[in-house]
Short mmCIF file of C-alpha atoms and ligand atoms in Angstrom, two decimals:
data_model
loop_
_atom_site.label_atom_id
_atom_site.label_comp_id
_atom_site.label_asym_id
_atom_site.label_seq_id
_atom_site.Cartn_x
_atom_site.Cartn_y
_atom_site.Cartn_z
CA MET A 1085 7.13 23.94 -6.98
CA ASP A 1086 4.62 21.43 -8.89
CA ILE A 1087 2.94 18.95 -6.46
CA PHE A 1088 3.90 16.18 -8.80
CA ASP A 1089 7.50 17.39 -9.29
CA LYS A 1090 7.49 16.97 -5.09
CA ILE A 1091 6.34 13.67 -4.96
CA ARG A 1092 8.32 12.39 -7.80
CA LYS A 1093 11.38 13.49 -6.03
CA ASN A 1094 10.26 12.26 -2.46
CA ARG A 1095 8.47 8.97 -2.92
CA GLY A 1096 8.06 8.80 0.95
CA GLU A 1097 9.04 6.55 3.76
CA LEU A 1098 8.01 3.40 2.31
CA GLY A 1099 7.52 4.48 -1.59
CA GLN A 1100 11.30 5.01 -1.70
CA TYR A 1101 12.13 1.17 -1.71
CA GLN A 1102 9.42 0.40 -4.63
CA LYS A 1103 11.99 0.19 -7.18
CA GLN A 1104 14.14 -2.42 -5.01
CA GLY A 1105 10.89 -4.56 -3.81
CA GLN A 1106 7.80 -4.04 -5.52
CA GLY A 1107 5.88 -7.37 -6.00
CA TYR A 1108 8.41 -9.46 -3.96
CA PHE A 1109 8.96 -7.62 -0.52
CA MET A 1110 6.06 -5.16 -0.93
CA PHE A 1111 2.89 -6.06 -2.44
CA PRO A 1112 3.41 -9.45 -2.74
CA LYS A 1113 0.61 -11.90 -4.48
CA LEU A 1114 -0.25 -14.59 -2.39
CA GLU A 1115 -2.24 -16.91 -4.59
CA GLY A 1116 -4.62 -19.86 -4.03
CA GLU A 1117 -7.25 -20.58 -1.30
CA ILE A 1118 -6.62 -18.86 1.91
CA SER A 1119 -4.67 -21.67 4.12
CA PRO A 1120 -0.95 -21.57 5.61
CA HIS A 1121 0.12 -23.48 2.31
CA MET A 1122 -0.31 -20.79 -0.38
CA LYS A 1123 1.52 -19.89 -3.98
CA PHE A 1124 3.84 -17.11 -4.30
CA MET A 1125 5.55 -16.84 -7.86
CA GLY A 1126 4.08 -20.02 -8.98
CA LYS A 1127 5.49 -22.16 -5.86
CA GLU A 1128 3.84 -23.40 -2.97
CA VAL A 1129 4.86 -21.61 0.40
CA LEU A 1130 4.23 -22.11 3.85
CA THR A 1131 2.69 -18.89 5.02
CA TRP A 1132 2.90 -17.25 8.36
CA SER A 1133 1.64 -13.69 7.20
CA LEU A 1134 -2.04 -13.84 7.51
CA ASN A 1135 -3.82 -12.74 10.70
CA ASN A 1136 -6.45 -15.34 10.11
CA TYR A 1137 -5.55 -16.69 13.78
CA LEU A 1138 -8.69 -18.71 13.94
CA GLY A 1139 -8.94 -20.35 10.49
CA LEU A 1140 -11.99 -18.78 9.94
CA ALA A 1141 -11.36 -16.80 6.64
CA ASN A 1142 -11.70 -20.06 4.35
CA HIS A 1143 -13.84 -22.19 7.02
CA PRO A 1144 -16.57 -24.06 4.82
CA GLU A 1145 -19.21 -22.87 7.11
CA VAL A 1146 -18.19 -19.33 6.98
CA ARG A 1147 -17.55 -19.47 3.26
CA LYS A 1148 -21.38 -20.85 2.79
CA GLU A 1149 -22.57 -18.03 4.94
CA ASP A 1150 -20.57 -15.32 2.79
CA ALA A 1151 -21.96 -16.92 -0.22
CA LYS A 1152 -25.56 -16.98 1.03
CA GLY A 1153 -25.22 -13.39 1.96
CA ALA A 1154 -24.22 -12.41 -1.23
CA LYS A 1155 -27.04 -14.38 -2.81
CA ASP A 1156 -29.62 -13.14 -0.75
CA TRP A 1157 -28.63 -9.47 -0.47
CA GLY A 1158 -26.07 -8.74 -2.87
CA MET A 1159 -23.23 -6.46 -1.99
CA ALA A 1160 -24.79 -2.97 -2.29
CA TYR A 1161 -27.37 -3.41 0.54
CA PRO A 1162 -28.20 -1.45 2.49
CA MET A 1163 -27.29 1.71 0.51
CA GLY A 1164 -26.58 4.89 2.25
CA ALA A 1165 -24.83 5.81 5.87
CA ARG A 1166 -26.48 4.11 8.73
CA MET A 1167 -27.80 7.44 9.89
CA MET A 1168 -29.66 8.27 6.41
CA SER A 1169 -30.61 5.00 4.77
CA GLY A 1170 -28.12 1.87 5.92
CA GLN A 1171 -29.75 0.86 9.29
CA THR A 1172 -30.91 -2.86 9.44
CA SER A 1173 -31.85 -5.13 12.11
CA LYS A 1174 -29.15 -7.45 11.15
CA HIS A 1175 -26.59 -4.72 11.97
CA GLU A 1176 -28.30 -4.11 15.26
CA GLU A 1177 -28.30 -7.80 16.08
CA LEU A 1178 -24.80 -8.10 15.42
CA GLU A 1179 -23.91 -5.06 17.66
CA LYS A 1180 -25.92 -6.74 20.49
CA LYS A 1181 -24.08 -9.95 20.41
CA LEU A 1182 -20.79 -8.26 20.11
CA ALA A 1183 -21.68 -5.90 23.23
CA GLU A 1184 -22.80 -9.17 25.09
CA PHE A 1185 -19.42 -11.14 24.07
CA ALA A 1186 -17.42 -8.22 24.97
CA GLY A 1187 -19.19 -7.54 28.37
CA LYS A 1188 -20.23 -3.98 27.57
CA GLU A 1189 -23.69 -2.64 27.37
CA ARG A 1190 -23.68 -1.69 23.99
CA ALA A 1191 -21.56 -1.79 20.73
CA TYR A 1192 -21.54 -0.07 17.22
CA LEU A 1193 -20.15 -1.30 14.13
CA LEU A 1194 -17.38 0.51 12.11
CA ASN A 1195 -16.69 0.33 8.56
CA TYR A 1196 -12.95 -0.63 8.70
CA GLY A 1197 -11.48 -0.46 12.36
CA TYR A 1198 -8.87 2.29 11.00
CA MET A 1199 -11.48 4.64 10.24
CA GLY A 1200 -13.31 3.86 12.98
CA MET A 1201 -10.44 4.52 15.65
CA THR A 1202 -9.62 8.06 14.43
CA SER A 1203 -13.47 9.02 14.89
CA ILE A 1204 -13.40 7.31 18.38
CA ILE A 1205 -10.50 9.32 19.55
CA ASP A 1206 -12.00 12.66 17.66
CA ALA A 1207 -15.30 12.30 19.21
CA LEU A 1208 -14.17 11.68 22.60
CA ALA A 1209 -11.62 14.07 22.93
CA GLY A 1210 -11.95 18.02 22.41
CA ARG A 1211 -9.88 20.94 22.49
CA ASN A 1212 -9.67 20.99 26.49
CA ASP A 1213 -9.04 17.07 27.11
CA VAL A 1214 -5.73 15.59 27.19
CA ILE A 1215 -4.76 12.29 25.71
CA VAL A 1216 -2.10 10.15 27.27
CA TYR A 1217 -1.04 7.27 24.85
CA ASP A 1218 1.69 4.57 24.62
CA SER A 1219 4.38 5.20 21.82
CA GLU A 1220 3.84 2.24 19.97
CA SER A 1221 0.55 2.68 19.19
CA HIS A 1222 -0.84 1.57 15.90
CA ALA A 1223 -1.15 4.22 12.94
CA CYS A 1224 -4.83 4.39 13.34
CA ILE A 1225 -4.54 5.86 16.98
CA LEU A 1226 -1.71 8.10 15.79
CA ASP A 1227 -3.99 9.44 12.99
CA GLY A 1228 -6.75 9.88 15.55
CA LEU A 1229 -4.29 11.95 17.57
CA ARG A 1230 -3.75 14.11 14.49
CA MET A 1231 -7.20 15.54 14.62
CA HIS A 1232 -7.23 16.07 18.62
CA MET A 1233 -7.21 19.92 19.13
CA GLY A 1234 -6.15 19.70 22.61
CA LYS A 1235 -2.98 18.44 24.42
CA ARG A 1236 -1.22 14.94 24.25
CA TYR A 1237 1.33 13.39 25.95
CA VAL A 1238 3.35 10.00 25.32
CA PHE A 1239 4.46 7.50 27.61
CA PRO A 1240 7.67 5.10 26.29
CA HIS A 1241 5.93 1.87 25.59
CA ASN A 1242 4.31 0.05 28.58
CA ASN A 1243 6.33 1.93 30.93
CA ILE A 1244 3.80 2.40 33.88
CA GLU A 1245 6.44 4.71 36.07
CA ASN A 1246 6.43 6.95 33.05
CA LEU A 1247 2.42 6.53 32.44
CA MET A 1248 1.88 7.85 36.01
CA LYS A 1249 4.23 11.09 35.46
CA GLN A 1250 2.28 11.60 32.23
CA LEU A 1251 -1.19 11.13 34.20
CA GLU A 1252 0.05 13.76 36.88
CA ARG A 1253 1.06 16.23 34.02
CA ALA A 1254 -2.36 15.51 32.29
CA SER A 1255 -4.40 15.53 35.10
CA LYS A 1256 -2.90 19.18 36.14
CA LEU A 1257 -3.73 20.40 32.74
CA ALA A 1258 -7.15 19.11 32.67
CA GLU A 1259 -8.02 20.82 35.84
CA LYS A 1260 -6.79 23.73 34.47
CA THR A 1261 -8.79 23.57 30.98
CA GLY A 1262 -11.81 22.00 32.74
CA GLY A 1263 -11.41 18.78 30.68
CA GLY A 1264 -10.72 15.14 31.20
CA VAL A 1265 -8.19 12.60 30.47
CA LEU A 1266 -8.28 9.83 28.01
CA VAL A 1267 -5.50 7.11 27.84
CA ILE A 1268 -4.93 5.11 24.92
CA THR A 1269 -3.28 1.85 24.53
CA GLU A 1270 -3.51 -1.57 22.65
CA GLY A 1271 -4.19 -5.33 24.10
CA VAL A 1272 -1.96 -7.11 22.10
CA PHE A 1273 0.83 -4.94 20.09
CA GLY A 1274 0.60 -6.36 16.76
CA MET A 1275 3.82 -6.08 15.71
CA ALA A 1276 6.19 -7.65 18.89
CA GLY A 1277 3.32 -9.35 20.04
CA ASP A 1278 3.70 -8.10 23.79
CA LEU A 1279 0.58 -7.17 25.93
CA GLY A 1280 -0.33 -3.76 27.07
CA ASN A 1281 -0.19 -3.69 30.85
CA LEU A 1282 -3.89 -3.38 31.04
CA LYS A 1283 -3.56 -4.72 34.72
CA ALA A 1284 -1.38 -1.94 35.72
CA ILE A 1285 -2.97 0.82 33.86
CA THR A 1286 -6.34 0.21 34.95
CA ASP A 1287 -4.83 -0.06 38.75
CA LEU A 1288 -3.73 3.51 37.99
CA LYS A 1289 -7.47 4.18 38.17
CA LYS A 1290 -7.44 4.36 42.07
CA ASP A 1291 -4.83 7.26 41.80
CA PHE A 1292 -5.94 9.22 38.80
CA ASN A 1293 -9.03 10.01 37.30
CA PHE A 1294 -9.08 8.91 33.58
CA ARG A 1295 -10.85 6.88 30.92
CA LEU A 1296 -9.12 4.11 29.14
CA LEU A 1297 -9.50 3.32 25.36
CA VAL A 1298 -8.09 -0.10 24.35
CA ASP A 1299 -7.29 -1.01 20.69
CA ASP A 1300 -7.63 -4.84 20.97
CA ALA A 1301 -7.31 -5.72 17.23
CA HIS A 1302 -5.29 -8.91 17.55
CA GLY A 1303 -6.51 -9.76 21.23
CA PHE A 1304 -10.01 -10.12 20.42
CA GLY A 1305 -10.79 -14.06 19.51
CA THR A 1306 -7.02 -15.08 20.64
CA MET A 1307 -6.68 -13.82 24.23
CA GLY A 1308 -8.83 -14.54 27.51
CA LYS A 1309 -10.57 -18.04 28.31
CA THR A 1310 -13.42 -17.37 26.19
CA GLY A 1311 -11.45 -15.30 23.52
CA ALA A 1312 -13.14 -12.34 24.49
CA GLY A 1313 -9.73 -10.38 24.62
CA THR A 1314 -6.89 -8.90 26.53
CA GLY A 1315 -9.29 -7.28 28.98
CA GLU A 1316 -10.27 -10.98 29.80
CA HIS A 1317 -6.71 -12.36 30.06
CA TYR A 1318 -6.15 -9.96 32.35
CA GLY A 1319 -9.51 -9.90 34.20
CA VAL A 1320 -9.86 -6.27 33.88
CA GLN A 1321 -12.24 -5.91 30.97
CA ASP A 1322 -14.88 -4.15 33.17
CA LYS A 1323 -12.23 -1.35 33.66
CA ILE A 1324 -11.55 -0.81 29.86
CA ASP A 1325 -13.88 2.07 29.31
CA VAL A 1326 -14.06 2.27 25.69
CA TYR A 1327 -13.05 -1.28 23.82
CA PHE A 1328 -12.45 -1.55 20.34
CA SER A 1329 -11.57 -4.24 17.68
CA THR A 1330 -11.41 -5.21 14.13
CA PHE A 1331 -13.09 -7.96 12.03
CA ALA A 1332 -9.98 -8.10 9.99
CA LYS A 1333 -7.89 -10.60 12.10
CA SER A 1334 -9.71 -13.41 14.03
CA MET A 1335 -13.09 -12.50 12.56
CA ALA A 1336 -11.48 -12.84 9.13
CA GLY A 1337 -13.82 -9.90 7.68
CA ILE A 1338 -14.01 -6.21 7.45
CA GLY A 1339 -15.18 -3.78 9.58
CA GLY A 1340 -14.70 -3.43 13.59
CA PHE A 1341 -16.69 -2.39 16.78
CA VAL A 1342 -16.66 -0.12 19.43
CA ALA A 1343 -18.34 -1.15 22.71
CA SER A 1344 -18.76 0.79 25.93
CA ASP A 1345 -21.52 2.04 28.06
CA GLU A 1346 -24.88 2.57 26.42
CA ASP A 1347 -24.77 6.42 26.79
CA VAL A 1348 -21.09 6.44 25.32
CA VAL A 1349 -21.95 4.43 22.54
CA ASP A 1350 -25.29 6.35 21.76
CA TYR A 1351 -22.82 9.83 21.60
CA LEU A 1352 -20.26 8.16 19.46
CA GLN A 1353 -23.09 6.79 16.93
CA TYR A 1354 -24.02 10.37 16.38
CA ASN A 1355 -20.39 11.82 16.73
CA MET A 1356 -17.98 9.51 14.79
CA ARG A 1357 -17.70 11.27 11.48
CA SER A 1358 -15.86 8.47 9.55
CA GLN A 1359 -19.28 6.49 10.16
CA ILE A 1360 -21.69 9.17 9.84
CA TYR A 1361 -20.53 10.19 6.39
CA ALA A 1362 -19.85 6.68 5.06
CA LYS A 1363 -21.77 3.66 3.74
CA SER A 1364 -22.89 1.07 6.22
CA LEU A 1365 -21.26 -2.13 6.12
CA PRO A 1366 -22.67 -4.43 3.42
CA MET A 1367 -24.90 -7.00 4.27
CA PRO A 1368 -23.10 -9.93 3.38
CA MET A 1369 -20.41 -9.04 5.52
CA VAL A 1370 -22.90 -8.28 8.64
CA MET A 1371 -24.26 -11.86 8.20
CA GLY A 1372 -20.98 -13.20 7.93
CA ALA A 1373 -19.82 -11.73 10.83
CA ILE A 1374 -22.81 -13.18 13.01
CA LYS A 1375 -21.67 -16.37 11.96
CA ARG A 1376 -17.81 -15.70 12.58
CA LEU A 1377 -18.63 -14.59 16.05
CA GLU A 1378 -20.92 -17.57 16.73
CA MET A 1379 -17.96 -19.86 15.66
CA LEU A 1380 -15.47 -17.82 17.63
CA LYS A 1381 -17.68 -18.36 20.77
CA ASN A 1382 -18.69 -21.83 20.33
CA MET A 1383 -15.70 -23.50 18.90
CA PRO A 1384 -13.10 -23.33 21.70
CA GLU A 1385 -11.33 -25.92 19.60
CA LEU A 1386 -10.33 -23.35 17.11
CA ARG A 1387 -8.54 -21.28 19.71
CA GLU A 1388 -7.04 -24.30 21.34
CA ASN A 1389 -5.41 -25.44 17.84
CA LEU A 1390 -4.19 -21.72 17.74
CA TRP A 1391 -2.58 -21.89 20.93
CA SER A 1392 -1.02 -25.34 20.71
CA VAL A 1393 0.57 -23.89 17.28
CA VAL A 1394 1.57 -20.90 18.82
CA ASN A 1395 3.32 -22.81 21.84
CA ALA A 1396 5.26 -25.20 19.50
CA LEU A 1397 6.41 -22.59 17.59
CA GLN A 1398 7.66 -20.06 20.03
CA LYS A 1399 9.15 -23.13 22.09
CA GLY A 1400 11.11 -24.31 19.05
CA LEU A 1401 12.24 -21.23 17.90
CA LYS A 1402 13.31 -20.43 21.76
CA GLU A 1403 15.23 -23.76 22.10
CA ASN A 1404 17.07 -22.58 19.00
CA GLY A 1405 18.39 -19.65 20.38
CA PHE A 1406 16.15 -17.09 18.75
CA ASP A 1407 15.27 -13.84 20.61
CA LEU A 1408 11.20 -13.65 20.39
CA GLY A 1409 11.21 -10.64 22.59
CA LYS A 1410 8.41 -10.13 24.98
CA THR A 1411 5.53 -11.88 23.07
CA GLU A 1412 2.62 -13.42 25.26
CA SER A 1413 0.37 -13.51 22.29
CA PRO A 1414 0.03 -15.52 19.14
CA VAL A 1415 2.10 -12.92 17.17
CA THR A 1416 5.73 -14.31 16.96
CA PRO A 1417 8.38 -11.82 15.89
CA VAL A 1418 11.88 -13.31 15.46
CA PHE A 1419 14.91 -10.59 16.42
CA LEU A 1420 17.91 -10.60 14.68
CA LYS A 1421 20.89 -8.52 14.14
CA GLY A 1422 21.34 -6.90 10.51
CA GLY A 1423 20.17 -4.24 8.36
CA ILE A 1424 18.53 -4.13 4.85
CA PRO A 1425 21.14 -6.41 3.14
CA GLU A 1426 20.45 -8.98 5.67
CA ALA A 1427 16.71 -8.59 5.71
CA THR A 1428 16.60 -9.00 2.35
CA GLY A 1429 18.83 -11.73 2.07
CA ILE A 1430 17.02 -13.79 4.62
CA THR A 1431 13.49 -13.12 3.25
CA MET A 1432 14.39 -14.31 -0.18
CA ASP A 1433 16.45 -17.23 1.13
CA LEU A 1434 13.48 -18.46 3.17
CA ARG A 1435 10.88 -18.08 0.21
CA GLU A 1436 13.07 -19.47 -2.40
CA ASN A 1437 15.08 -22.18 -0.98
CA TYR A 1438 13.01 -23.14 2.17
CA GLY A 1439 9.56 -22.37 0.71
CA ILE A 1440 8.61 -20.17 3.80
CA PHE A 1441 6.90 -17.05 3.55
CA CYS A 1442 6.93 -14.75 6.50
CA SER A 1443 7.04 -11.11 6.48
CA ILE A 1444 9.85 -8.83 7.44
CA VAL A 1445 9.98 -5.73 9.43
CA ILE A 1446 12.64 -3.24 9.53
CA TYR A 1447 13.93 0.49 10.85
CA PRO A 1448 12.06 2.47 11.61
CA VAL A 1449 9.23 0.02 12.90
CA VAL A 1450 12.31 -1.52 14.72
CA PRO A 1451 15.55 0.05 15.88
CA LYS A 1452 18.42 0.46 13.41
CA GLY A 1453 20.50 -2.91 13.14
CA VAL A 1454 17.74 -4.98 14.27
CA ILE A 1455 15.51 -6.81 11.74
CA MET A 1456 12.30 -8.60 12.81
CA LEU A 1457 10.67 -11.44 11.06
CA ARG A 1458 7.10 -11.64 12.15
CA LEU A 1459 5.37 -14.98 12.08
CA ILE A 1460 1.66 -15.55 12.58
CA PRO A 1461 0.49 -18.89 13.57
CA THR A 1462 -2.97 -20.05 12.88
CA ALA A 1463 -5.52 -22.78 13.83
CA ASP A 1464 -4.86 -24.06 10.36
CA HIS A 1465 -1.25 -24.83 10.75
CA THR A 1466 0.02 -28.26 11.90
CA LEU A 1467 2.85 -29.19 14.11
CA GLN A 1468 4.63 -30.33 10.84
CA ASP A 1469 4.43 -26.81 9.49
CA VAL A 1470 6.11 -25.63 12.78
CA GLU A 1471 8.95 -28.35 12.66
CA ARG A 1472 9.70 -27.60 9.05
CA THR A 1473 9.79 -23.54 9.96
CA VAL A 1474 11.92 -24.09 13.17
CA LYS A 1475 14.63 -25.99 11.04
CA ALA A 1476 14.31 -23.61 8.16
CA PHE A 1477 14.86 -20.77 10.66
CA ALA A 1478 18.03 -22.35 12.61
CA SER A 1479 19.58 -23.23 9.11
CA VAL A 1480 19.44 -19.40 8.01
CA LYS A 1481 20.33 -18.30 11.50
CA LYS A 1482 23.88 -20.11 10.60
CA LYS A 1483 24.05 -18.46 7.27
CA LEU A 1484 23.12 -15.05 8.92
CA ASP A 1485 25.99 -15.43 11.97
CA ALA A 1486 28.49 -16.62 8.95
CA GLY A 1487 27.94 -13.47 7.13
CA GLU A 1488 26.15 -14.85 4.14
CA TYR A 1489 23.85 -12.26 3.45
CA SER A 1490 25.92 -8.96 3.23
CA GLU A 1491 24.61 -8.05 -0.14
CA VAL A 1492 21.53 -5.94 -0.54
CA ARG A 1493 19.19 -7.75 -2.77
CA THR A 1494 16.75 -6.31 -5.04
CA MET A 1495 13.56 -7.88 -6.63
CA VAL A 1496 10.87 -6.42 -8.60
CA VAL A 1497 7.84 -8.76 -9.89
CA LYS A 1498 5.97 -7.22 -12.39
C1 LIG B 1913 -3.74 -2.74 16.15
C2 LIG B 1913 -4.50 -2.29 14.95
N1 LIG B 1913 -5.56 -1.37 15.01
C3 LIG B 1913 -6.22 -1.13 14.00
C4 LIG B 1913 -6.32 -1.92 12.93
C5 LIG B 1913 -6.93 -1.25 11.67
O1 LIG B 1913 -8.33 -2.27 11.41
P1 LIG B 1913 -8.92 -2.37 10.08
O2 LIG B 1913 -8.34 -3.35 9.20
O3 LIG B 1913 -10.27 -2.88 10.26
O4 LIG B 1913 -8.91 -1.07 9.40
C6 LIG B 1913 -5.23 -2.76 12.61
C7 LIG B 1913 -5.22 -3.55 11.48
O5 LIG B 1913 -5.99 -4.28 11.06
C8 LIG B 1913 -4.40 -2.86 13.80
O6 LIG B 1913 -3.60 -3.86 13.77
#
């Protein structure tokens, strides 16, 4: 069998829908300046799809700093990986500031959170170590697990009782192999917005010997009194052994970081393959991240705006009978009954007739027969935006209940 023949026949889990929705449902082009009001196919849409939680992406001060970084340094600087020729004092300065804010001894930058996470797992856990992880973990965690040569046990999403069972199994096995146990979960689960139960998990440290790695991609900047994340929210940041976040959400950039004890980060710096063998983050991104972190820390009003929009949106939707699952974060999922016809029908109706752009999630991410519209409020949205959206949702819900979206819609945009 020729490899190309194979892939012509089997386009993959997502690729199979390419012909029905490329450019519309998948890979849509949002145009114009990043804000809640952008253009899609030439029409203005109220956008609820960007993880720009604090509204930093297009903030004039951020834009200024980004432009200055590019002017002063160019996009190439520094050339090479950190270990070889890509080290700068600015990279170190950003790491110092991140560590301080995250309440850890040391931090290390990652080029893309995704790559970083796979290597954190790979570097921390060897063949004798056992990993115990939440079943709804992000793909970067699952890909890190693919590289793991030892045993792994999964616990059903946030099920602490089951986690205890897995920890018993893992501890027994680790005793035999002479290895350790690493538990991995998330601060905020980015699809449904519920929180990893970090309080209950860290409480288990009394009874089990394990280290905890938390992916707080959606919690950093949004959760906790100072925005330091979900660990701060629960008051357990010091019990998270390895803290990870990306710059792709609240920090509105590229890259990420890992923070932990000094010797652990020293070790990671020398053992995370995706960082050792890849180019250092470009200087404008580093300078821009220093600026973003300063703003995240010193402008609590950004987080206050975000939460006032979050609270209004979630309250309005709930009052209109929508099921928002268990979200406790800005991520606002709206669960509806339906399959692909309903999912495509509602998405198109919202975009074409109400000017509202949100993301749609279907099986296998959510169970069969359920569709999820996912809204991401930001500090840039207004209460008028919320009102308009709640009204539109109430209107499409009536149509859904009346069976108006029973035909599969296809829409391919060239
Ligand atoms: C939970 C979670 N972890 C990791 C990542 C990957 O981060 P990055 O975009 O920096 O690769 C994402 C998405 O950005 C995410 O949502």
